[in-house]
Short mmCIF file of N, CA, C and O and ligand atoms in Angstrom, two decimals:
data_model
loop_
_atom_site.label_atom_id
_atom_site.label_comp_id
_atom_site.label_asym_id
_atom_site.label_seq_id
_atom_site.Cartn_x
_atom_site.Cartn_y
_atom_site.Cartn_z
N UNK A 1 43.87 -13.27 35.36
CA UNK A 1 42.57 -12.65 35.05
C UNK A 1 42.35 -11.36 35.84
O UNK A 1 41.73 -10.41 35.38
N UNK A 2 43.01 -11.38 37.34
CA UNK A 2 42.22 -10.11 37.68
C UNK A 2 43.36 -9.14 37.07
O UNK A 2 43.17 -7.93 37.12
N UNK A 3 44.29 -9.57 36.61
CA UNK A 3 45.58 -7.76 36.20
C UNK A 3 44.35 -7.69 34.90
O UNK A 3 44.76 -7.01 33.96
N UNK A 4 43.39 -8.07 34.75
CA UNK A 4 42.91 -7.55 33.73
C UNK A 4 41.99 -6.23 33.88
O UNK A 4 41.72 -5.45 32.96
N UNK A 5 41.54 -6.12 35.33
CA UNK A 5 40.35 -5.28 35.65
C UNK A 5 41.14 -3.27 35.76
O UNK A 5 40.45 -2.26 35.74
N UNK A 6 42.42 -3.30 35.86
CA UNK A 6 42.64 -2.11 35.91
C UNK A 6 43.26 -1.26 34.48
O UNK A 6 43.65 -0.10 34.34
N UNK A 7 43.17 -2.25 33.66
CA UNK A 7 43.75 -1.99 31.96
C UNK A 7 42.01 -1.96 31.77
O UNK A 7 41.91 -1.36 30.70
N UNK A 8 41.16 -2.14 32.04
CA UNK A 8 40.14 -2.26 31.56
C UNK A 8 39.27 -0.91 31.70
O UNK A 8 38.51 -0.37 30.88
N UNK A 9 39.75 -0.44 33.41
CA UNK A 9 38.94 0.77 33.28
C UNK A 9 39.70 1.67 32.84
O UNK A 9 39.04 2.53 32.25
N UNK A 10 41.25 1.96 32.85
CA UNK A 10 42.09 2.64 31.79
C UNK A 10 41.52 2.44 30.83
O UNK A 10 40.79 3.39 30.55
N UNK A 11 41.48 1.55 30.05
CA UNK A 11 40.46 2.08 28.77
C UNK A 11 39.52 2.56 28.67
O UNK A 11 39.33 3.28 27.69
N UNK A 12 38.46 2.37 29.71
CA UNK A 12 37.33 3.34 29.64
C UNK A 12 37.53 4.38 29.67
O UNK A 12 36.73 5.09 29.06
N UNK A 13 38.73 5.06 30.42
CA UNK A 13 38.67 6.17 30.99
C UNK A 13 39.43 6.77 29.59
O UNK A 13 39.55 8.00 29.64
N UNK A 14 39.86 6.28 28.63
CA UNK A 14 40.51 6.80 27.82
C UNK A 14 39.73 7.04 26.47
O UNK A 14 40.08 7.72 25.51
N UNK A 15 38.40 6.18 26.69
CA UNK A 15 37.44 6.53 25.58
C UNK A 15 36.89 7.31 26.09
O UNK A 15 36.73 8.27 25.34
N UNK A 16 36.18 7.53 27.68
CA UNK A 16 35.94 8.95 27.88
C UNK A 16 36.44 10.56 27.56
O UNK A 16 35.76 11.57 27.48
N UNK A 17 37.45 10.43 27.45
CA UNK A 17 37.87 11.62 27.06
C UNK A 17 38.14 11.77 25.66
O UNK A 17 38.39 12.84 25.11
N UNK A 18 38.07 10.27 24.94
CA UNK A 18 37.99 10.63 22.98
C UNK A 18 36.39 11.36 23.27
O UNK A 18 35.86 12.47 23.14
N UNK A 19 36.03 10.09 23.69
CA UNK A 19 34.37 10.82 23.45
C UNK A 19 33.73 12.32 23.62
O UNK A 19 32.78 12.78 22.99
N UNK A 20 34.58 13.05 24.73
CA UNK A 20 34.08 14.16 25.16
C UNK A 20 34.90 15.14 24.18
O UNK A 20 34.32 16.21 23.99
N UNK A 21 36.37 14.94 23.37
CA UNK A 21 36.93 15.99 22.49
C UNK A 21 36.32 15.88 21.36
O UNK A 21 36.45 16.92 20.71
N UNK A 22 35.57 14.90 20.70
CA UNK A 22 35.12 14.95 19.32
C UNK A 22 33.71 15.00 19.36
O UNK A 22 32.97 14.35 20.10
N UNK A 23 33.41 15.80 18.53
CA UNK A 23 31.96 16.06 18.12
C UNK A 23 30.98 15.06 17.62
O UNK A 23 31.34 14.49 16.59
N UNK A 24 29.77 14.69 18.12
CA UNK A 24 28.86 13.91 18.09
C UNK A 24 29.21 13.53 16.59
O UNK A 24 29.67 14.41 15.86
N UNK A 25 29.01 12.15 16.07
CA UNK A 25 28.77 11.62 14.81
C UNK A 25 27.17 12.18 14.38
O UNK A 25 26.18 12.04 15.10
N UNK A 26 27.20 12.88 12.94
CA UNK A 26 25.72 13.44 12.62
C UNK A 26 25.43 12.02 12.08
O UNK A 26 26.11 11.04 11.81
N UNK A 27 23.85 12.40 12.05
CA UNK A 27 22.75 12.14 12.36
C UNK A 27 22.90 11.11 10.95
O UNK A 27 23.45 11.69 10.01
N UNK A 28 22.55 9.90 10.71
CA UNK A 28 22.29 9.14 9.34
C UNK A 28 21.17 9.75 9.27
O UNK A 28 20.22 9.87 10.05
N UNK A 29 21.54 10.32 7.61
CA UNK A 29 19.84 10.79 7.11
C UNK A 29 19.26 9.97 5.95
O UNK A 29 19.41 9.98 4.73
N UNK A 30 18.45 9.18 6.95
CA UNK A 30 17.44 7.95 6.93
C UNK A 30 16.75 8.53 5.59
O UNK A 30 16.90 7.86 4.57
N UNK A 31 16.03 9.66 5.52
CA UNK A 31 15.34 10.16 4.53
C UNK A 31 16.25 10.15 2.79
O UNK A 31 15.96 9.67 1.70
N UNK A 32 17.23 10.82 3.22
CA UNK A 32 18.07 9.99 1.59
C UNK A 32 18.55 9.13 1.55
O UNK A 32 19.16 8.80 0.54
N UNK A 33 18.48 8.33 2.69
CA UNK A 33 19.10 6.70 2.26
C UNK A 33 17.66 6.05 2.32
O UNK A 33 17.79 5.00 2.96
N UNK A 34 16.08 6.28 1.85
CA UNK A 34 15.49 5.84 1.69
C UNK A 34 14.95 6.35 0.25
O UNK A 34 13.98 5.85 -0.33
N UNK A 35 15.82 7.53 -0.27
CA UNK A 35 15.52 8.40 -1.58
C UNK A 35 16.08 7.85 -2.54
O UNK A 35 16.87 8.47 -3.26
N UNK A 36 15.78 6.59 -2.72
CA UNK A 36 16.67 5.87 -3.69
C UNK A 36 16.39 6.51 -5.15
O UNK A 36 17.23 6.86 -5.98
N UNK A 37 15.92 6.53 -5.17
CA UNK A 37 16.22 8.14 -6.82
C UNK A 37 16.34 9.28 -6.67
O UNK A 37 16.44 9.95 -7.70
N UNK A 38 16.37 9.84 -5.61
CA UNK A 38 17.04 11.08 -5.12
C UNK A 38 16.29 12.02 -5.71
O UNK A 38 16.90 12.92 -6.28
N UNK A 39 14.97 12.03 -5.71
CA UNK A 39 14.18 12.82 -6.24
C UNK A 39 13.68 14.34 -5.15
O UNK A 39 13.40 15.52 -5.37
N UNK A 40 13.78 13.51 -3.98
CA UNK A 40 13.95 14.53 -3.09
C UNK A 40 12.36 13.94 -2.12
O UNK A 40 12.05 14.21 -0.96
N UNK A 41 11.74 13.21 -3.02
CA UNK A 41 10.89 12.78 -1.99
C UNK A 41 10.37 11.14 -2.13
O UNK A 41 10.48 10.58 -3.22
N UNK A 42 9.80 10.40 -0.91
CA UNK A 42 9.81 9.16 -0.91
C UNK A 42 8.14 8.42 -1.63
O UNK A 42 7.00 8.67 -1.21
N UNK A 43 8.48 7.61 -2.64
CA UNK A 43 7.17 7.33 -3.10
C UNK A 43 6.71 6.10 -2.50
O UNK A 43 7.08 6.04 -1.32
N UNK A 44 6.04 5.08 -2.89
CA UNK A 44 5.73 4.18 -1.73
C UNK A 44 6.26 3.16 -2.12
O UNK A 44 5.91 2.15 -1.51
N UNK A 45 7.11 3.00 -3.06
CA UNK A 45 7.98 1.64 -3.18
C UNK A 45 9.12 2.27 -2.45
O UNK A 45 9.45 1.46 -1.58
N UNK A 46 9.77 3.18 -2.39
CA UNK A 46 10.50 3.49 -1.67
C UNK A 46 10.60 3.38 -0.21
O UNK A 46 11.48 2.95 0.54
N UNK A 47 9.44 3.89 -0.02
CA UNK A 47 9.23 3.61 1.80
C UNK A 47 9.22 1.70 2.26
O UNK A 47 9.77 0.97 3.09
N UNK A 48 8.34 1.58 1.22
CA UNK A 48 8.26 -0.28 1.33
C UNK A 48 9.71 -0.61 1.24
O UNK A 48 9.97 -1.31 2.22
N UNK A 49 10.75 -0.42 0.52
CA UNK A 49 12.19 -1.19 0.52
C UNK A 49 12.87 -0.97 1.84
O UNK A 49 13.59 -1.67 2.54
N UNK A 50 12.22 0.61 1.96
CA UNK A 50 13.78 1.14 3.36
C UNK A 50 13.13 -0.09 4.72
O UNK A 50 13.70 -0.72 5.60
N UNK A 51 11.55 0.04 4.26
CA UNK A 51 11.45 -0.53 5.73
C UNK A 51 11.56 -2.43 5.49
O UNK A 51 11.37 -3.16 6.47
N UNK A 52 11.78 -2.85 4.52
CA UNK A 52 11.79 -4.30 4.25
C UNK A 52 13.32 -4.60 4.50
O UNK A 52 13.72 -5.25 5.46
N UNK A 53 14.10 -4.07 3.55
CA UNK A 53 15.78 -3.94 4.25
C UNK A 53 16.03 -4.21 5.41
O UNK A 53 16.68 -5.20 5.74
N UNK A 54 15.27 -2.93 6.66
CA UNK A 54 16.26 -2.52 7.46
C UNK A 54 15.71 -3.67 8.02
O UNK A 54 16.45 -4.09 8.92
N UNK A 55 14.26 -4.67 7.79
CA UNK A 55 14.00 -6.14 8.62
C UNK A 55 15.01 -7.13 8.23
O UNK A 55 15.47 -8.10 8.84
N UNK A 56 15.24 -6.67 7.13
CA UNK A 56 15.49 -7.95 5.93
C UNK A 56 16.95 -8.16 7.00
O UNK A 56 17.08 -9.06 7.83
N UNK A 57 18.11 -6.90 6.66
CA UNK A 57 18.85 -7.31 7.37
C UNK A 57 18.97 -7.51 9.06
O UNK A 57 20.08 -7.86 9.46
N UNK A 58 18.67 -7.45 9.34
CA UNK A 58 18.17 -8.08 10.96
C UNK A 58 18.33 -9.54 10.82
O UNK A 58 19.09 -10.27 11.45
N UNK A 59 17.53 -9.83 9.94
CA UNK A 59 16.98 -11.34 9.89
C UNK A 59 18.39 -11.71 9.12
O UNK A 59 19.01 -12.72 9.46
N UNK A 60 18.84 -10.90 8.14
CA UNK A 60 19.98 -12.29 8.03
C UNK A 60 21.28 -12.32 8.39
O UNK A 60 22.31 -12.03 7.78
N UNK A 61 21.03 -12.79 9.71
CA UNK A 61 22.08 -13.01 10.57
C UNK A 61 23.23 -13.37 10.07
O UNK A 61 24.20 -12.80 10.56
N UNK A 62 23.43 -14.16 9.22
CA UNK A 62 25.04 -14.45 8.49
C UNK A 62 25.51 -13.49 7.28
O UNK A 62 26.53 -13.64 6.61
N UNK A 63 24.30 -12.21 7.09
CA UNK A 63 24.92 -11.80 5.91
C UNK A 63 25.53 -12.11 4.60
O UNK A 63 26.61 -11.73 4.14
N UNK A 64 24.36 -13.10 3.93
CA UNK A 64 24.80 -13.56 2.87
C UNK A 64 23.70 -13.42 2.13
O UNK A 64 23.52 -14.27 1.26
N UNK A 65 22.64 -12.23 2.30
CA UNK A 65 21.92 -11.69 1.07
C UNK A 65 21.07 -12.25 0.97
O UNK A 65 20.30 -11.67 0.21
N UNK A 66 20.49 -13.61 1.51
CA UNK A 66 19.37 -14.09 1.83
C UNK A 66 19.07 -14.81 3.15
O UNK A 66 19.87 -15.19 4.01
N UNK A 67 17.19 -14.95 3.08
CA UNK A 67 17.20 -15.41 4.60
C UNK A 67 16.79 -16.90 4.47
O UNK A 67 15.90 -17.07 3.63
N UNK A 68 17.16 -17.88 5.01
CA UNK A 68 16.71 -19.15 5.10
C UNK A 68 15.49 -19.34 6.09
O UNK A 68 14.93 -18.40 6.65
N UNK A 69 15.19 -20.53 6.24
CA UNK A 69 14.56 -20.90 7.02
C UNK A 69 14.34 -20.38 8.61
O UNK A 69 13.38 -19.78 9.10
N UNK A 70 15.48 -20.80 9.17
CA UNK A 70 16.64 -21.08 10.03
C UNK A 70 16.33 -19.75 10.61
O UNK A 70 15.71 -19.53 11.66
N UNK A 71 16.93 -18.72 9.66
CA UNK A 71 17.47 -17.46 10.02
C UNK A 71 15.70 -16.92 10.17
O UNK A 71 15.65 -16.23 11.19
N UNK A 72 14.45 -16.98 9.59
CA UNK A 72 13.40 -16.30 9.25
C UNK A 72 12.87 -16.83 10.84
O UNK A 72 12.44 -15.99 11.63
N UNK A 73 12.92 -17.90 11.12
CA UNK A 73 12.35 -18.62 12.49
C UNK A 73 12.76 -19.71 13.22
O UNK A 73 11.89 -20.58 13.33
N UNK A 74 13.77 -19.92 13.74
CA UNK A 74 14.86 -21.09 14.29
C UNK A 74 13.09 -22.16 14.90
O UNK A 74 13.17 -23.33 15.27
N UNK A 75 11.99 -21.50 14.87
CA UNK A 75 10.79 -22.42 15.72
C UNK A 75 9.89 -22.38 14.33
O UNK A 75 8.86 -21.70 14.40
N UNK A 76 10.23 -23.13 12.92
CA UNK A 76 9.19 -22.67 12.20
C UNK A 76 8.50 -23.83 12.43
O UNK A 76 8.85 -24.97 12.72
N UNK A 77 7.11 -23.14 12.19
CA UNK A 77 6.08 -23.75 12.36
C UNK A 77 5.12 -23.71 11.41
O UNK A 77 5.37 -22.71 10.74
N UNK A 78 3.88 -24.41 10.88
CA UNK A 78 3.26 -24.38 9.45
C UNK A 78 2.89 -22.95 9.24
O UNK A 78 3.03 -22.67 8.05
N UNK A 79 2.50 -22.01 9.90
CA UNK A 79 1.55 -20.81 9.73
C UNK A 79 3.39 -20.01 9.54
O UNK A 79 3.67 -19.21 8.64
N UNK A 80 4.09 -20.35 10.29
CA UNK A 80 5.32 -19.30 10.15
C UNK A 80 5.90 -19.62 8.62
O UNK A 80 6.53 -18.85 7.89
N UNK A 81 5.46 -21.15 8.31
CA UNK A 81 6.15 -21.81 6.97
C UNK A 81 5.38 -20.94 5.59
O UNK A 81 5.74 -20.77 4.43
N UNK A 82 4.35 -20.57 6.27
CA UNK A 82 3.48 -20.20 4.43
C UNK A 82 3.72 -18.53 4.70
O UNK A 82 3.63 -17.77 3.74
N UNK A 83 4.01 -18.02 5.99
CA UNK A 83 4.48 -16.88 5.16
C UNK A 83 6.03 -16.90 4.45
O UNK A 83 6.36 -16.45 3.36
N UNK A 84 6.69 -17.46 5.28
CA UNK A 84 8.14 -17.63 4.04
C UNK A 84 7.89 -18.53 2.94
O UNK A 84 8.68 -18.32 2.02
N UNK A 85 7.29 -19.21 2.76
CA UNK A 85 6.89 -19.69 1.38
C UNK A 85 6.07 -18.41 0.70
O UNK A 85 6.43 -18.14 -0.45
N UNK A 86 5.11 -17.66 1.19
CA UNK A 86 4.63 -16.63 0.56
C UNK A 86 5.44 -15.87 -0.21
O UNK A 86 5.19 -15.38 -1.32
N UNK A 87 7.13 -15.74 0.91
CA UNK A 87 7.76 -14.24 -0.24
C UNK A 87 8.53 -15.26 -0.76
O UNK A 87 9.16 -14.77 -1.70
N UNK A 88 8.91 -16.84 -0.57
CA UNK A 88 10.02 -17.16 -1.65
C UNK A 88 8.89 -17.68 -3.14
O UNK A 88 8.08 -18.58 -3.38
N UNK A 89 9.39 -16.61 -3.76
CA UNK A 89 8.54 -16.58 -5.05
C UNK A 89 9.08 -17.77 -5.77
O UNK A 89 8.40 -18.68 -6.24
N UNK A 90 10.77 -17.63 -5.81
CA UNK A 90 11.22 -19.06 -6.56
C UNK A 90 11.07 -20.19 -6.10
O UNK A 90 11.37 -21.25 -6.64
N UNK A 91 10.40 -19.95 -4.67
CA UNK A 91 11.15 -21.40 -4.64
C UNK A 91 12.07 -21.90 -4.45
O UNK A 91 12.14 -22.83 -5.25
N UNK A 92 13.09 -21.87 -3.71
CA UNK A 92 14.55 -22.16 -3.63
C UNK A 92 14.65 -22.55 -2.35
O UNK A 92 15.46 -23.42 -2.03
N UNK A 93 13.85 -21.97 -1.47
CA UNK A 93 13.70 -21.88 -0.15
C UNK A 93 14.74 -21.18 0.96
O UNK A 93 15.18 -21.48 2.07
N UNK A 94 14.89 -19.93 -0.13
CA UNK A 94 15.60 -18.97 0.61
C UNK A 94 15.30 -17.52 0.03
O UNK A 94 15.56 -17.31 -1.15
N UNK A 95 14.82 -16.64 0.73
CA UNK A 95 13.90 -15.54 0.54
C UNK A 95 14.97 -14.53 0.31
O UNK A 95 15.82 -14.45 1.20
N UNK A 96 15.10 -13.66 -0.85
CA UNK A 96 15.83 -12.54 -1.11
C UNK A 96 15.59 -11.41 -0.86
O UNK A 96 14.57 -11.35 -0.17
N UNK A 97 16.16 -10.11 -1.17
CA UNK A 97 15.80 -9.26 -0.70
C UNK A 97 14.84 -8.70 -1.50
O UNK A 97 13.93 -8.03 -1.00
N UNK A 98 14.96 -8.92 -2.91
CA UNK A 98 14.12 -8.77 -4.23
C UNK A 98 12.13 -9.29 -3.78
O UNK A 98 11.05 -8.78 -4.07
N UNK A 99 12.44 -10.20 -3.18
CA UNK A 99 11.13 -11.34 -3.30
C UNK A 99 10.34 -10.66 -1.60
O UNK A 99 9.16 -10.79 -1.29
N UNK A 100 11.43 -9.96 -0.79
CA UNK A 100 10.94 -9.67 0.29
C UNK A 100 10.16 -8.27 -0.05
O UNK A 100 9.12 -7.93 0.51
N UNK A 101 10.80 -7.54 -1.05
CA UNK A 101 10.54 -6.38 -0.69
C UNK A 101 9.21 -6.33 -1.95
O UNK A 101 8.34 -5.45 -1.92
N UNK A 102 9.25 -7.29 -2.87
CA UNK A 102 7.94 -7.23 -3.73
C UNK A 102 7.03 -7.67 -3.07
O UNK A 102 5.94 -7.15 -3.29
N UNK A 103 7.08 -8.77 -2.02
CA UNK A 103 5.60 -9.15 -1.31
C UNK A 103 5.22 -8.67 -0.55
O UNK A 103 4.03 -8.88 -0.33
N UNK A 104 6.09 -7.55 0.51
CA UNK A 104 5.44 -6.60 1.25
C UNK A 104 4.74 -5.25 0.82
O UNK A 104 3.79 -4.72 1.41
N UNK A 105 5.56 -4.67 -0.62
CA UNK A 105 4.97 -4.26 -1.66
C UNK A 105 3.29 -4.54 -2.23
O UNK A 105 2.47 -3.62 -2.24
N UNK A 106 2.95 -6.07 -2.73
CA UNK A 106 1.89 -6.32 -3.07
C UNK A 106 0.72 -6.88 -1.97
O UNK A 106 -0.49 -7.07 -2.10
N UNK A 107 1.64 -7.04 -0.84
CA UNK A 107 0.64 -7.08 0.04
C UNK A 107 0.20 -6.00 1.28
O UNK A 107 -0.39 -6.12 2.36
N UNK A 108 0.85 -4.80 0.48
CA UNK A 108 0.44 -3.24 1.15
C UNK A 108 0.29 -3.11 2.62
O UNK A 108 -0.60 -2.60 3.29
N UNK A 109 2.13 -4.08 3.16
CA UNK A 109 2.37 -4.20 4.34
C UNK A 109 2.90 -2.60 5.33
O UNK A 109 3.05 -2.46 6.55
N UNK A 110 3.07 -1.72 4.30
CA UNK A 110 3.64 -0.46 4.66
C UNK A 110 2.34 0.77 4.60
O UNK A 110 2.07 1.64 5.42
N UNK A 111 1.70 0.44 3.30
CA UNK A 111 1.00 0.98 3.36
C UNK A 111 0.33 1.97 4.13
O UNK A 111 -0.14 2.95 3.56
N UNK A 112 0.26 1.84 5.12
CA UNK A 112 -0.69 2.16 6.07
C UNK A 112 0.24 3.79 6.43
O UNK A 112 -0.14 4.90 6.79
N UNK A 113 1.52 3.22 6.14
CA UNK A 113 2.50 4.06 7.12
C UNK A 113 2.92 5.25 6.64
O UNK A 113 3.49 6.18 7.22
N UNK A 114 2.33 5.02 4.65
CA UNK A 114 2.71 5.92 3.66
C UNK A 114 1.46 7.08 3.79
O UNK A 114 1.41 8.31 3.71
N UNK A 115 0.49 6.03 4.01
CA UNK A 115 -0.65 6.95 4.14
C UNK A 115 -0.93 7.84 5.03
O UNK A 115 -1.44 8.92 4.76
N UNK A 116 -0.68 7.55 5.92
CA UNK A 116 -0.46 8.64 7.12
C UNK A 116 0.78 9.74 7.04
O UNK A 116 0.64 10.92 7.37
N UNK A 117 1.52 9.40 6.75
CA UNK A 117 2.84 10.55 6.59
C UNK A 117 2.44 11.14 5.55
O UNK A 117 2.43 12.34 5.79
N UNK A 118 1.98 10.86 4.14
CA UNK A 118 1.66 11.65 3.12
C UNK A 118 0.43 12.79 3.43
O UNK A 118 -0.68 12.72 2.90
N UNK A 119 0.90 13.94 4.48
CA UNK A 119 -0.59 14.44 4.48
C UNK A 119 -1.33 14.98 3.45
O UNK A 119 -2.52 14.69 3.29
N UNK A 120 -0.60 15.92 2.59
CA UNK A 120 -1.26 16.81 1.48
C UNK A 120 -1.58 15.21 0.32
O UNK A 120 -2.01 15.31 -0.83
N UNK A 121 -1.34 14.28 0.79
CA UNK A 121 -2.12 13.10 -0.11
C UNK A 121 -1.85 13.31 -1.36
O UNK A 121 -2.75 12.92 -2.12
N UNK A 122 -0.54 14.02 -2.09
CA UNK A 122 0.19 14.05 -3.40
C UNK A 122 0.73 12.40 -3.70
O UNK A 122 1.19 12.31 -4.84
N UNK A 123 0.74 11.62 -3.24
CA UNK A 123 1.27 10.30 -3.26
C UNK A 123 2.45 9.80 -2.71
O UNK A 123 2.74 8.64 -2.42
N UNK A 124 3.29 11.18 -2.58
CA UNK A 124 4.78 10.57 -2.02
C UNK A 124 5.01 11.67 -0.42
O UNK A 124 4.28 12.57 -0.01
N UNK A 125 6.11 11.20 0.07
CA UNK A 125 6.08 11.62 1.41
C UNK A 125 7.56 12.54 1.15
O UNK A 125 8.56 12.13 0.55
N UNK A 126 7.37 13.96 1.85
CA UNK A 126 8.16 14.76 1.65
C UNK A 126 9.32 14.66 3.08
O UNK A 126 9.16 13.97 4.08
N UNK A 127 10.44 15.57 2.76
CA UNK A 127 11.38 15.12 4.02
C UNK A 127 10.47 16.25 5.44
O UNK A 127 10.75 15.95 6.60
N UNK A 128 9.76 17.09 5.27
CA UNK A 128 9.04 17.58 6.01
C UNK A 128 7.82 16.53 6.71
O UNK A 128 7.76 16.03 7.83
N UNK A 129 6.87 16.44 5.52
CA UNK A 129 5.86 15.19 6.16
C UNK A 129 6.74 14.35 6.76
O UNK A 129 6.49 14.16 7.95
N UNK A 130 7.92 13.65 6.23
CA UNK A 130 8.56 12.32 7.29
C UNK A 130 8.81 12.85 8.42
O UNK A 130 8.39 12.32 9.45
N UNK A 131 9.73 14.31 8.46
CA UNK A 131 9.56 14.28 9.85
C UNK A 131 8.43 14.80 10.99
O UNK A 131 8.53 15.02 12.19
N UNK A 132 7.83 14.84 10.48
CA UNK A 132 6.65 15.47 11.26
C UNK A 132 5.86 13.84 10.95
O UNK A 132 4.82 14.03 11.58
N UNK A 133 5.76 12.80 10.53
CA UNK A 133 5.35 11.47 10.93
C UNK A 133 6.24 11.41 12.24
O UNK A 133 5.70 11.48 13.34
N UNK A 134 7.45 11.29 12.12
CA UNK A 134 8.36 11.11 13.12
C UNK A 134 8.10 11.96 14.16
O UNK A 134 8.68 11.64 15.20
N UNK A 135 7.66 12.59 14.18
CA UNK A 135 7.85 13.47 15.73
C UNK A 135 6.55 13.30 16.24
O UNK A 135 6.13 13.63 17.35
N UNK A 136 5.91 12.71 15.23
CA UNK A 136 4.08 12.08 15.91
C UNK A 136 4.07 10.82 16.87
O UNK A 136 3.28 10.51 17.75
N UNK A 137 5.25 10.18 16.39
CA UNK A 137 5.70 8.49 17.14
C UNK A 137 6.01 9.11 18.97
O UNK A 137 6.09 10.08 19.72
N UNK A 138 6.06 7.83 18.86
CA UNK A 138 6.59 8.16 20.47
C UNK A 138 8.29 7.69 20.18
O UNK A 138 8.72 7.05 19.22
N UNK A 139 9.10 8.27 21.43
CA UNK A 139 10.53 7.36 21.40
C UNK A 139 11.37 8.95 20.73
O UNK A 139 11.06 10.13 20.59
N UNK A 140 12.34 8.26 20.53
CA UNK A 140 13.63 9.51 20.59
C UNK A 140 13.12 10.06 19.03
O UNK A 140 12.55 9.27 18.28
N UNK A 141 13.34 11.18 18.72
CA UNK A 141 13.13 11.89 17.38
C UNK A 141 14.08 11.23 16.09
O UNK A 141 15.26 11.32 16.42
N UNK A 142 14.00 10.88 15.31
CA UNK A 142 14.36 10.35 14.16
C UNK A 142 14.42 10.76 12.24
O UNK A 142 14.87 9.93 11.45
CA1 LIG B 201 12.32 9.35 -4.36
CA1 LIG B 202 21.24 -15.24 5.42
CA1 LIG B 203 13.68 -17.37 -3.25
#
């Protein structure tokens, strides 16, 4: 075990110097991977999916496209039970991404977030308004 500790910082020391010859990886642009019709700007089902997704997958830890029980609250409890009964619309007792992103949808869980970024209040949020929501947040620029 310990011949392991000097191959170890050799490797660090060898991703240090990939890291410092290649140029930063750009930036994921969050704004067209939330432009799901590529219209050029985000309407509010749009904003509701990017931000239900990027929970959705969080939550499902095994990556198999839906969230169970299990995965929604390893401590469920009755009040934690009726909101996942809330988005499993079928019934199956496993919440999709379809059923997640319509009940945060009809229950105008984003809302709030569209409304504020949309300043000129045209209905949809431009890649300008997003970033200027974004640079209103606190935390690293996005
Ligand atoms: Ca769009
Ligand atoms: Ca899952
Ligand atoms: Ca379901």
């Amino acid at each position: 075990m310990l011949s392991l500790r000097p191959l170890l910082v050799v490797a660090s020391s060898v991703f240090a110097l990939v890291s410092c010859q290649t140029t930063p990886p750009a930036q994921p642009d969050r704004f067209a991977d939330a432009d799901t019709n590529k219209d050029g700007l985000l309407n509010g089902t749009e904003i509701n999916n990017y931000f239900v997704s990027g929970i959705f997958t969080e939550r499902d830890t095994n990556h198999d496209g839906v969230i169970t029980k299990a995965e929604w609250n390893p401590e469920m409890d009755a009040a934690e039970g009726k909101l996942f009964d809330a988005r499993d619309t079928n019934k199956d007792g496993k919440v999709t991404l379809a059923e997640a992103e319509a009940h945060a949808l009809k229950a105008g869980t984003y809302s709030s977030v569209i409304k504020e970024a949309d300043t000129n209040k045209d209905g949809s949020v431009s890649r300008e308004e997003a970033k200027a929501y974004y640079a209103s947040k606190e935390g690293p620029a996005r």
